[in-house]
C-alpha positions in Angstrom: 48.8 14.6 11.4 45.1 14.3 11.2 43.6 13.8 15.1 42.6 10.6 15.5 39.1 10.2 18.1 39.5 8.3 20.5 36.5 6.6 19.9 35.7 3.6 18.0 37.6 4.7 15.3 34.7 5.2 12.7 34.0 8.8 10.7 30.7 9.7 9.8 30.5 11.9 6.4 26.4 12.6 5.4 28.2 15.5 2.7 29.7 15.4 -1.3 29.7 17.1 -4.1 30.0 16.8 -7.8 33.9 14.5 -8.1 35.5 16.4 -11.1 38.6 13.5 -10.0 37.4 11.1 -8.3 39.1 9.2 -6.1 41.8 12.4 -6.2 39.6 15.7 -4.8 41.1 17.0 -1.7 38.2 15.1 0.6 39.2 12.3 -0.9 42.6 12.3 -0.2 41.6 13.6 3.6 39.3 10.0 3.9 42.4 8.0 2.4 44.8 9.8 4.9 42.2 9.2 7.4 42.0 5.5 6.9 46.4 5.4 7.0 45.4 6.0 10.9 43.5 3.7 11.1 40.0 5.8 11.3 37.2 3.5 8.7 35.2 6.3 6.7 32.0 5.8 6.5 31.3 8.9 3.5 27.9 9.0 1.2 27.4 7.9 -2.1 25.5 11.4 -2.3 21.7 12.1 -4.5 22.1 12.3 -7.8 21.6 9.1 -9.0 20.3 7.2 -11.3 22.5 8.2 -13.3 26.1 6.4 -13.6 29.2 8.0 -12.2 26.9 10.5 -9.9 28.3 9.2 -7.4 29.9 12.6 -5.3 33.0 13.0 -3.3 34.2 12.1 -0.6 31.8 9.1 -1.3 35.0 8.8 -4.4 38.1 7.9 -2.1 39.7 5.2 -2.9 39.4 3.8 0.6 35.8 5.1 1.9 33.4 2.7 2.5 30.9 4.4 0.9 27.4 4.5 1.3 24.0 4.5 -0.7 20.3 5.0 0.2 17.8 2.1 0.0 13.7 2.0 0.1 12.9 -0.5 3.0 9.2 -1.9 3.6 8.3 -0.6 6.8 9.8 2.9 6.7 7.9 3.4 2.9 4.7 1.6 4.2 4.4 3.8 7.4 4.6 6.7 5.3 2.7 5.8 2.4 0.0 5.1 5.5 0.0 7.8 6.8 -0.1 9.9 3.9 -2.9 8.5 1.6 -4.5 6.4 4.7 -4.5 2.7 6.6 -3.4 0.5 3.8 -2.0 2.6 1.5 1.7 1.8 2.2 1.3 -2.0 1.6 -1.2 -1.8 -1.7 1.8 0.7 -2.8 4.9 -1.6 -1.9 3.8 -5.5 -1.7 6.7 -7.1 -1.0 9.0 -7.5 1.5 12.7 -5.9 -0.4 15.3 -3.2 -0.2 15.3 -1.8 -3.3 18.2 1.8 -4.2 16.8 4.8 -3.5 16.7 6.2 -7.5 18.4 9.2 -6.0 20.9 7.7 -5.0 24.5 7.9 -6.4 26.0 5.0 -8.3 28.6 3.5 -9.9 30.7 2.5 -11.7 33.0 5.6 -11.4 34.7 7.2 -14.4 37.4 4.8 -13.6 35.5 1.8 -13.2 35.5 1.3 -9.2 32.4 -0.4 -8.3 30.5 1.9 -5.5 28.1 2.2 -3.7 30.2 -0.6 -1.3 26.5 -1.2 0.3 23.1 0.3 1.0 21.5 1.4 4.1 17.4 3.0 4.4 17.9 6.4 3.7 14.0 6.8 3.0 11.4 8.4 4.3 13.1 8.6 8.0 12.1 10.5 11.0 13.6 13.0 11.4 14.3 16.2 13.6 13.5 20.0 12.1 14.0 23.0 13.5 11.4 24.6 15.9 11.1 21.1 17.7 9.6 20.0 15.1 9.4 16.0 13.5 9.2 15.3 9.7 10.1 12.8 6.8 13.2 13.4 4.9 15.3 10.7 2.4 18.5 10.9 1.7 22.4 9.0 1.5 23.2 11.6 4.7 20.9 9.3 6.2 22.8 5.3 5.1 25.8 6.5 6.6 25.1 6.3 10.6 23.3 2.9 10.1 26.3 1.8 8.1 29.0 3.6 11.1 27.1 2.3 13.3 26.9 -1.2 12.4 30.7 -0.9 11.0 31.7 0.6 14.7 31.0 -2.4 16.8 32.9 -5.4 13.2 36.3 -2.6 13.5 35.9 -2.9 17.7 35.2 -6.6 17.6 38.8 -7.3 14.8 40.6 -4.8 16.8 40.5 -6.6 19.4 40.9 -10.5 18.7 43.9 -9.3 16.1 46.1 -7.1 17.9 48.8 -7.3 14.9 46.6 -6.5 12.3 47.4 -4.1 9.2 46.5 -0.7 9.1 43.5 -0.2 6.7 44.6 0.2 3.4 42.6 1.6 0.4 41.5 0.1 -2.6 43.5 -0.1 -5.6 
């Protein structure tokens, strides 16, 4: 049996690898088992896009909530302003649109399933680095915690308001 955390019932998996048998790898099957135990698993789509069927496992699991990366005006403009000077961020990103990141894994998967399920900011994120340093980095592993953090209270609210709800089930 899988250990069930006593917290919100949400796992964040910002990891991945090639998916030769989408939905059937050991990692994918572990995600489905966790889902059957009542845990929502948010998995990174991987950074091998933009080609179709470029989602990494365990984001290919049948029951994973797969998070891709998108760019947003705030992070992108700040990065370009710091790199090229004030005002350059707005010149290079003139609209307020969120855009899928070029590197973010995409579907459809080989079996026709659509992925990712959702995107969140994953481009030019301020991050901590070794030796007490900070820097900017990008990837779908930055998107998954944002999605998990938003899913946890929704899951808690759902459980509080519908105590007799059935367990989470894998999508067909």
